[in-house]
Amino acid sequence: MDGAVAADHWLDVTAELLQRPLTRFPHELVQRELRATFEVRTVSWNWADGSTLGFHLDPPVGGWGPGLVPLEHRFAYYRHPLIQWFGATGDPRPQTVGRVPAQISPDRDKAAIAELLAPVGTEQQLSVPYVLQPGTHRAFVLARSVDDFTDSDLVLAGRLQRLFQAVHAQVRVLGAMSMVSVEELRRAGLTGREAAVLALAAQGLTTTAIAHRLGMAPGTARKHLEHIYRKLGVSGRVEAVQVAAMLAAEGIALEAEAPLPAP
């Protein structure tokens, strides 16, 4: 897909995702879109929390599907050139296996990983991390065979990375709310973006701090607050927070009064 066309398409995809009240990152949808954009063999969603490592392949290859990285494969995982690169540099920008220098990933490690992955056509890989912290990461890894990814691919991946980070930031905010609160705000007409802004406002964050947390300009955050006030029929932040709390309380009460399903 042409770079400019792809960038415009992804802006549309991200805008639509940000309107939804998502409480988990839609990695399956993103994987499908990445496969189409870069025309690759497979896209893996990789994650780590402490010593727990997991992945989800779309489509599964070589008998690998979603799950945890088996203990017998942990050694190979940590020898992977991209894992070595991010661990050594802390550089969060997208990177490819072929661009990792020998000073960070020795040729023997690259050869061992290539030998493992070449039979399933996934030895050339491009990693796009959107969370990269000590002991924690979230990344999409695009894989194909033979040819390394181009400089243009890396530029586009960098643009997409920022979009993924925006969706992740919003999902984290909404995921910390109760499902009842999110649903009641949706019924009140708020988009996912507006619900996240209101949730942070309720925590006492300034407009600038809200913008920073959600990866938007302060002026955009102010516009969202204005839309929230109009939709909730209030004149300011304090009233908006009070209405949100009231809606959540009403939702909890209705949920508690709902009859139990028949056995």
JSON list of N, CA, C and O in Angstrom, two decimals, residues 207-248:
[
{"chain": "A", "resi": 207, "resn": "THR", "atom": "N", "xyz": [-6.25, 20.57, 32.32]},
{"chain": "A", "resi": 207, "resn": "THR", "atom": "CA", "xyz": [-6.48, 20.33, 30.89]},
{"chain": "A", "resi": 207, "resn": "THR", "atom": "C", "xyz": [-5.17, 19.95, 30.20]},
{"chain": "A", "resi": 207, "resn": "THR", "atom": "O", "xyz": [-5.15, 19.06, 29.35]},
{"chain": "A", "resi": 208, "resn": "THR", "atom": "N", "xyz": [-4.09, 20.61, 30.57]},
{"chain": "A", "resi": 208, "resn": "THR", "atom": "CA", "xyz": [-2.78, 20.30, 29.97]},
{"chain": "A", "resi": 208, "resn": "THR", "atom": "C", "xyz": [-2.35, 18.88, 30.32]},
{"chain": "A", "resi": 208, "resn": "THR", "atom": "O", "xyz": [-1.83, 18.15, 29.47]},
{"chain": "A", "resi": 209, "resn": "ALA", "atom": "N", "xyz": [-2.56, 18.49, 31.58]},
{"chain": "A", "resi": 209, "resn": "ALA", "atom": "CA", "xyz": [-2.18, 17.14, 32.00]},
{"chain": "A", "resi": 209, "resn": "ALA", "atom": "C", "xyz": [-3.03, 16.07, 31.31]},
{"chain": "A", "resi": 209, "resn": "ALA", "atom": "O", "xyz": [-2.53, 15.01, 30.93]},
{"chain": "A", "resi": 210, "resn": "ILE", "atom": "N", "xyz": [-4.31, 16.37, 31.13]},
{"chain": "A", "resi": 210, "resn": "ILE", "atom": "CA", "xyz": [-5.20, 15.45, 30.41]},
{"chain": "A", "resi": 210, "resn": "ILE", "atom": "C", "xyz": [-4.69, 15.26, 28.98]},
{"chain": "A", "resi": 210, "resn": "ILE", "atom": "O", "xyz": [-4.61, 14.14, 28.47]},
{"chain": "A", "resi": 211, "resn": "ALA", "atom": "N", "xyz": [-4.34, 16.37, 28.34]},
{"chain": "A", "resi": 211, "resn": "ALA", "atom": "CA", "xyz": [-3.84, 16.31, 26.96]},
{"chain": "A", "resi": 211, "resn": "ALA", "atom": "C", "xyz": [-2.58, 15.47, 26.89]},
{"chain": "A", "resi": 211, "resn": "ALA", "atom": "O", "xyz": [-2.41, 14.65, 25.97]},
{"chain": "A", "resi": 212, "resn": "HIS", "atom": "N", "xyz": [-1.69, 15.65, 27.85]},
{"chain": "A", "resi": 212, "resn": "HIS", "atom": "CA", "xyz": [-0.43, 14.89, 27.86]},
{"chain": "A", "resi": 212, "resn": "HIS", "atom": "C", "xyz": [-0.70, 13.40, 28.03]},
{"chain": "A", "resi": 212, "resn": "HIS", "atom": "O", "xyz": [-0.10, 12.57, 27.33]},
{"chain": "A", "resi": 213, "resn": "ARG", "atom": "N", "xyz": [-1.59, 13.04, 28.94]},
{"chain": "A", "resi": 213, "resn": "ARG", "atom": "CA", "xyz": [-1.89, 11.63, 29.20]},
{"chain": "A", "resi": 213, "resn": "ARG", "atom": "C", "xyz": [-2.49, 10.95, 27.97]},
{"chain": "A", "resi": 213, "resn": "ARG", "atom": "O", "xyz": [-2.22, 9.77, 27.71]},
{"chain": "A", "resi": 214, "resn": "LEU", "atom": "N", "xyz": [-3.30, 11.67, 27.22]},
{"chain": "A", "resi": 214, "resn": "LEU", "atom": "CA", "xyz": [-4.01, 11.07, 26.09]},
{"chain": "A", "resi": 214, "resn": "LEU", "atom": "C", "xyz": [-3.36, 11.37, 24.74]},
{"chain": "A", "resi": 214, "resn": "LEU", "atom": "O", "xyz": [-3.90, 10.99, 23.70]},
{"chain": "A", "resi": 215, "resn": "GLY", "atom": "N", "xyz": [-2.21, 12.04, 24.75]},
{"chain": "A", "resi": 215, "resn": "GLY", "atom": "CA", "xyz": [-1.50, 12.29, 23.51]},
{"chain": "A", "resi": 215, "resn": "GLY", "atom": "C", "xyz": [-2.20, 13.23, 22.57]},
{"chain": "A", "resi": 215, "resn": "GLY", "atom": "O", "xyz": [-2.23, 13.01, 21.35]},
{"chain": "A", "resi": 216, "resn": "MET", "atom": "N", "xyz": [-2.79, 14.29, 23.11]},
{"chain": "A", "resi": 216, "resn": "MET", "atom": "CA", "xyz": [-3.48, 15.29, 22.28]},
{"chain": "A", "resi": 216, "resn": "MET", "atom": "C", "xyz": [-3.01, 16.68, 22.65]},
{"chain": "A", "resi": 216, "resn": "MET", "atom": "O", "xyz": [-2.33, 16.87, 23.67]},
{"chain": "A", "resi": 217, "resn": "ALA", "atom": "N", "xyz": [-3.36, 17.66, 21.84]},
{"chain": "A", "resi": 217, "resn": "ALA", "atom": "CA", "xyz": [-3.01, 19.04, 22.14]},
{"chain": "A", "resi": 217, "resn": "ALA", "atom": "C", "xyz": [-3.95, 19.58, 23.24]},
{"chain": "A", "resi": 217, "resn": "ALA", "atom": "O", "xyz": [-5.11, 19.16, 23.32]},
{"chain": "A", "resi": 218, "resn": "PRO", "atom": "N", "xyz": [-3.47, 20.51, 24.09]},
{"chain": "A", "resi": 218, "resn": "PRO", "atom": "CA", "xyz": [-4.34, 21.08, 25.12]},
{"chain": "A", "resi": 218, "resn": "PRO", "atom": "C", "xyz": [-5.62, 21.69, 24.55]},
{"chain": "A", "resi": 218, "resn": "PRO", "atom": "O", "xyz": [-6.68, 21.58, 25.16]},
{"chain": "A", "resi": 219, "resn": "GLY", "atom": "N", "xyz": [-5.51, 22.32, 23.38]},
{"chain": "A", "resi": 219, "resn": "GLY", "atom": "CA", "xyz": [-6.70, 22.89, 22.77]},
{"chain": "A", "resi": 219, "resn": "GLY", "atom": "C", "xyz": [-7.73, 21.84, 22.41]},
{"chain": "A", "resi": 219, "resn": "GLY", "atom": "O", "xyz": [-8.94, 22.07, 22.52]},
{"chain": "A", "resi": 220, "resn": "THR", "atom": "N", "xyz": [-7.25, 20.66, 22.01]},
{"chain": "A", "resi": 220, "resn": "THR", "atom": "CA", "xyz": [-8.16, 19.56, 21.69]},
{"chain": "A", "resi": 220, "resn": "THR", "atom": "C", "xyz": [-8.85, 19.07, 22.96]},
{"chain": "A", "resi": 220, "resn": "THR", "atom": "O", "xyz": [-10.06, 18.78, 22.95]},
{"chain": "A", "resi": 221, "resn": "ALA", "atom": "N", "xyz": [-8.09, 18.98, 24.04]},
{"chain": "A", "resi": 221, "resn": "ALA", "atom": "CA", "xyz": [-8.68, 18.56, 25.32]},
{"chain": "A", "resi": 221, "resn": "ALA", "atom": "C", "xyz": [-9.77, 19.54, 25.76]},
{"chain": "A", "resi": 221, "resn": "ALA", "atom": "O", "xyz": [-10.83, 19.13, 26.26]},
{"chain": "A", "resi": 222, "resn": "ARG", "atom": "N", "xyz": [-9.52, 20.84, 25.58]},
{"chain": "A", "resi": 222, "resn": "ARG", "atom": "CA", "xyz": [-10.53, 21.84, 25.95]},
{"chain": "A", "resi": 222, "resn": "ARG", "atom": "C", "xyz": [-11.79, 21.68, 25.11]},
{"chain": "A", "resi": 222, "resn": "ARG", "atom": "O", "xyz": [-12.91, 21.80, 25.62]},
{"chain": "A", "resi": 223, "resn": "LYS", "atom": "N", "xyz": [-11.61, 21.40, 23.82]},
{"chain": "A", "resi": 223, "resn": "LYS", "atom": "CA", "xyz": [-12.77, 21.19, 22.94]},
{"chain": "A", "resi": 223, "resn": "LYS", "atom": "C", "xyz": [-13.59, 19.98, 23.41]},
{"chain": "A", "resi": 223, "resn": "LYS", "atom": "O", "xyz": [-14.83, 20.01, 23.42]},
{"chain": "A", "resi": 224, "resn": "HIS", "atom": "N", "xyz": [-12.89, 18.91, 23.80]},
{"chain": "A", "resi": 224, "resn": "HIS", "atom": "CA", "xyz": [-13.60, 17.73, 24.29]},
{"chain": "A", "resi": 224, "resn": "HIS", "atom": "C", "xyz": [-14.40, 18.07, 25.55]},
{"chain": "A", "resi": 224, "resn": "HIS", "atom": "O", "xyz": [-15.55, 17.62, 25.71]},
{"chain": "A", "resi": 225, "resn": "LEU", "atom": "N", "xyz": [-13.82, 18.86, 26.44]},
{"chain": "A", "resi": 225, "resn": "LEU", "atom": "CA", "xyz": [-14.53, 19.25, 27.66]},
{"chain": "A", "resi": 225, "resn": "LEU", "atom": "C", "xyz": [-15.78, 20.07, 27.31]},
{"chain": "A", "resi": 225, "resn": "LEU", "atom": "O", "xyz": [-16.84, 19.88, 27.92]},
{"chain": "A", "resi": 226, "resn": "GLU", "atom": "N", "xyz": [-15.65, 20.96, 26.34]},
{"chain": "A", "resi": 226, "resn": "GLU", "atom": "CA", "xyz": [-16.81, 21.75, 25.93]},
{"chain": "A", "resi": 226, "resn": "GLU", "atom": "C", "xyz": [-17.92, 20.85, 25.39]},
{"chain": "A", "resi": 226, "resn": "GLU", "atom": "O", "xyz": [-19.10, 21.05, 25.72]},
{"chain": "A", "resi": 227, "resn": "HIS", "atom": "N", "xyz": [-17.54, 19.85, 24.60]},
{"chain": "A", "resi": 227, "resn": "HIS", "atom": "CA", "xyz": [-18.54, 18.91, 24.07]},
{"chain": "A", "resi": 227, "resn": "HIS", "atom": "C", "xyz": [-19.19, 18.11, 25.20]},
{"chain": "A", "resi": 227, "resn": "HIS", "atom": "O", "xyz": [-20.40, 17.86, 25.18]},
{"chain": "A", "resi": 228, "resn": "ILE", "atom": "N", "xyz": [-18.38, 17.72, 26.18]},
{"chain": "A", "resi": 228, "resn": "ILE", "atom": "CA", "xyz": [-18.90, 16.97, 27.32]},
{"chain": "A", "resi": 228, "resn": "ILE", "atom": "C", "xyz": [-19.93, 17.80, 28.08]},
{"chain": "A", "resi": 228, "resn": "ILE", "atom": "O", "xyz": [-21.02, 17.31, 28.43]},
{"chain": "A", "resi": 229, "resn": "TYR", "atom": "N", "xyz": [-19.60, 19.06, 28.35]},
{"chain": "A", "resi": 229, "resn": "TYR", "atom": "CA", "xyz": [-20.52, 19.93, 29.10]},
{"chain": "A", "resi": 229, "resn": "TYR", "atom": "C", "xyz": [-21.84, 20.07, 28.35]},
{"chain": "A", "resi": 229, "resn": "TYR", "atom": "O", "xyz": [-22.93, 20.01, 28.96]},
{"chain": "A", "resi": 230, "resn": "ARG", "atom": "N", "xyz": [-21.75, 20.22, 27.04]},
{"chain": "A", "resi": 230, "resn": "ARG", "atom": "CA", "xyz": [-22.97, 20.40, 26.24]},
{"chain": "A", "resi": 230, "resn": "ARG", "atom": "C", "xyz": [-23.81, 19.12, 26.27]},
{"chain": "A", "resi": 230, "resn": "ARG", "atom": "O", "xyz": [-25.04, 19.18, 26.45]},
{"chain": "A", "resi": 231, "resn": "LYS", "atom": "N", "xyz": [-23.18, 17.99, 26.10]},
{"chain": "A", "resi": 231, "resn": "LYS", "atom": "CA", "xyz": [-23.92, 16.72, 26.07]},
{"chain": "A", "resi": 231, "resn": "LYS", "atom": "C", "xyz": [-24.55, 16.39, 27.42]},
{"chain": "A", "resi": 231, "resn": "LYS", "atom": "O", "xyz": [-25.65, 15.81, 27.47]},
{"chain": "A", "resi": 232, "resn": "LEU", "atom": "N", "xyz": [-23.87, 16.74, 28.50]},
{"chain": "A", "resi": 232, "resn": "LEU", "atom": "CA", "xyz": [-24.40, 16.44, 29.83]},
{"chain": "A", "resi": 232, "resn": "LEU", "atom": "C", "xyz": [-25.30, 17.56, 30.36]},
{"chain": "A", "resi": 232, "resn": "LEU", "atom": "O", "xyz": [-25.90, 17.42, 31.43]},
{"chain": "A", "resi": 233, "resn": "GLY", "atom": "N", "xyz": [-25.38, 18.67, 29.63]},
{"chain": "A", "resi": 233, "resn": "GLY", "atom": "CA", "xyz": [-26.24, 19.78, 30.05]},
{"chain": "A", "resi": 233, "resn": "GLY", "atom": "C", "xyz": [-25.74, 20.50, 31.29]},
{"chain": "A", "resi": 233, "resn": "GLY", "atom": "O", "xyz": [-26.53, 20.91, 32.14]},
{"chain": "A", "resi": 234, "resn": "VAL", "atom": "N", "xyz": [-24.41, 20.67, 31.39]},
{"chain": "A", "resi": 234, "resn": "VAL", "atom": "CA", "xyz": [-23.82, 21.33, 32.55]},
{"chain": "A", "resi": 234, "resn": "VAL", "atom": "C", "xyz": [-22.98, 22.50, 32.06]},
{"chain": "A", "resi": 234, "resn": "VAL", "atom": "O", "xyz": [-22.72, 22.67, 30.87]},
{"chain": "A", "resi": 235, "resn": "SER", "atom": "N", "xyz": [-22.52, 23.31, 33.02]},
{"chain": "A", "resi": 235, "resn": "SER", "atom": "CA", "xyz": [-21.77, 24.51, 32.66]},
{"chain": "A", "resi": 235, "resn": "SER", "atom": "C", "xyz": [-20.29, 24.43, 32.98]},
{"chain": "A", "resi": 235, "resn": "SER", "atom": "O", "xyz": [-19.54, 25.34, 32.62]},
{"chain": "A", "resi": 236, "resn": "GLY", "atom": "N", "xyz": [-19.87, 23.37, 33.67]},
{"chain": "A", "resi": 236, "resn": "GLY", "atom": "CA", "xyz": [-18.46, 23.31, 34.03]},
{"chain": "A", "resi": 236, "resn": "GLY", "atom": "C", "xyz": [-18.02, 21.94, 34.48]},
{"chain": "A", "resi": 236, "resn": "GLY", "atom": "O", "xyz": [-18.81, 20.98, 34.52]},
{"chain": "A", "resi": 237, "resn": "ARG", "atom": "N", "xyz": [-16.74, 21.84, 34.84]},
{"chain": "A", "resi": 237, "resn": "ARG", "atom": "CA", "xyz": [-16.11, 20.57, 35.16]},
{"chain": "A", "resi": 237, "resn": "ARG", "atom": "C", "xyz": [-16.72, 19.91, 36.40]},
{"chain": "A", "resi": 237, "resn": "ARG", "atom": "O", "xyz": [-16.99, 18.71, 36.40]},
{"chain": "A", "resi": 238, "resn": "VAL", "atom": "N", "xyz": [-16.92, 20.68, 37.46]},
{"chain": "A", "resi": 238, "resn": "VAL", "atom": "CA", "xyz": [-17.43, 20.10, 38.71]},
{"chain": "A", "resi": 238, "resn": "VAL", "atom": "C", "xyz": [-18.79, 19.46, 38.48]},
{"chain": "A", "resi": 238, "resn": "VAL", "atom": "O", "xyz": [-19.05, 18.32, 38.90]},
{"chain": "A", "resi": 239, "resn": "GLU", "atom": "N", "xyz": [-19.69, 20.17, 37.77]},
{"chain": "A", "resi": 239, "resn": "GLU", "atom": "CA", "xyz": [-21.01, 19.62, 37.49]},
{"chain": "A", "resi": 239, "resn": "GLU", "atom": "C", "xyz": [-20.92, 18.38, 36.61]},
{"chain": "A", "resi": 239, "resn": "GLU", "atom": "O", "xyz": [-21.65, 17.41, 36.81]},
{"chain": "A", "resi": 240, "resn": "ALA", "atom": "N", "xyz": [-20.00, 18.39, 35.64]},
{"chain": "A", "resi": 240, "resn": "ALA", "atom": "CA", "xyz": [-19.85, 17.25, 34.74]},
{"chain": "A", "resi": 240, "resn": "ALA", "atom": "C", "xyz": [-19.42, 16.01, 35.51]},
{"chain": "A", "resi": 240, "resn": "ALA", "atom": "O", "xyz": [-19.93, 14.90, 35.30]},
{"chain": "A", "resi": 241, "resn": "VAL", "atom": "N", "xyz": [-18.49, 16.18, 36.43]},
{"chain": "A", "resi": 241, "resn": "VAL", "atom": "CA", "xyz": [-18.02, 15.06, 37.25]},
{"chain": "A", "resi": 241, "resn": "VAL", "atom": "C", "xyz": [-19.15, 14.54, 38.14]},
{"chain": "A", "resi": 241, "resn": "VAL", "atom": "O", "xyz": [-19.32, 13.32, 38.30]},
{"chain": "A", "resi": 242, "resn": "GLN", "atom": "N", "xyz": [-19.94, 15.46, 38.69]},
{"chain": "A", "resi": 242, "resn": "GLN", "atom": "CA", "xyz": [-21.07, 15.05, 39.53]},
{"chain": "A", "resi": 242, "resn": "GLN", "atom": "C", "xyz": [-22.10, 14.26, 38.73]},
{"chain": "A", "resi": 242, "resn": "GLN", "atom": "O", "xyz": [-22.62, 13.24, 39.21]},
{"chain": "A", "resi": 243, "resn": "VAL", "atom": "N", "xyz": [-22.39, 14.72, 37.51]},
{"chain": "A", "resi": 243, "resn": "VAL", "atom": "CA", "xyz": [-23.35, 14.01, 36.67]},
{"chain": "A", "resi": 243, "resn": "VAL", "atom": "C", "xyz": [-22.83, 12.63, 36.31]},
{"chain": "A", "resi": 243, "resn": "VAL", "atom": "O", "xyz": [-23.57, 11.63, 36.34]},
{"chain": "A", "resi": 244, "resn": "ALA", "atom": "N", "xyz": [-21.53, 12.53, 36.00]},
{"chain": "A", "resi": 244, "resn": "ALA", "atom": "CA", "xyz": [-20.93, 11.24, 35.67]},
{"chain": "A", "resi": 244, "resn": "ALA", "atom": "C", "xyz": [-21.04, 10.27, 36.84]},
{"chain": "A", "resi": 244, "resn": "ALA", "atom": "O", "xyz": [-21.37, 9.09, 36.67]},
{"chain": "A", "resi": 245, "resn": "ALA", "atom": "N", "xyz": [-20.78, 10.77, 38.06]},
{"chain": "A", "resi": 245, "resn": "ALA", "atom": "CA", "xyz": [-20.88, 9.92, 39.25]},
{"chain": "A", "resi": 245, "resn": "ALA", "atom": "C", "xyz": [-22.32, 9.48, 39.48]},
{"chain": "A", "resi": 245, "resn": "ALA", "atom": "O", "xyz": [-22.59, 8.34, 39.85]},
{"chain": "A", "resi": 246, "resn": "MET", "atom": "N", "xyz": [-23.27, 10.38, 39.23]},
{"chain": "A", "resi": 246, "resn": "MET", "atom": "CA", "xyz": [-24.68, 10.06, 39.40]},
{"chain": "A", "resi": 246, "resn": "MET", "atom": "C", "xyz": [-25.10, 8.98, 38.40]},
{"chain": "A", "resi": 246, "resn": "MET", "atom": "O", "xyz": [-25.81, 8.03, 38.75]},
{"chain": "A", "resi": 247, "resn": "LEU", "atom": "N", "xyz": [-24.68, 9.12, 37.15]},
{"chain": "A", "resi": 247, "resn": "LEU", "atom": "CA", "xyz": [-25.02, 8.14, 36.13]},
{"chain": "A", "resi": 247, "resn": "LEU", "atom": "C", "xyz": [-24.46, 6.76, 36.48]},
{"chain": "A", "resi": 247, "resn": "LEU", "atom": "O", "xyz": [-25.13, 5.74, 36.31]},
{"chain": "A", "resi": 248, "resn": "ALA", "atom": "N", "xyz": [-23.23, 6.75, 36.99]},
{"chain": "A", "resi": 248, "resn": "ALA", "atom": "CA", "xyz": [-22.63, 5.48, 37.37]},
{"chain": "A", "resi": 248, "resn": "ALA", "atom": "C", "xyz": [-23.39, 4.84, 38.52]},
{"chain": "A", "resi": 248, "resn": "ALA", "atom": "O", "xyz": [-23.63, 3.63, 38.54]}
]
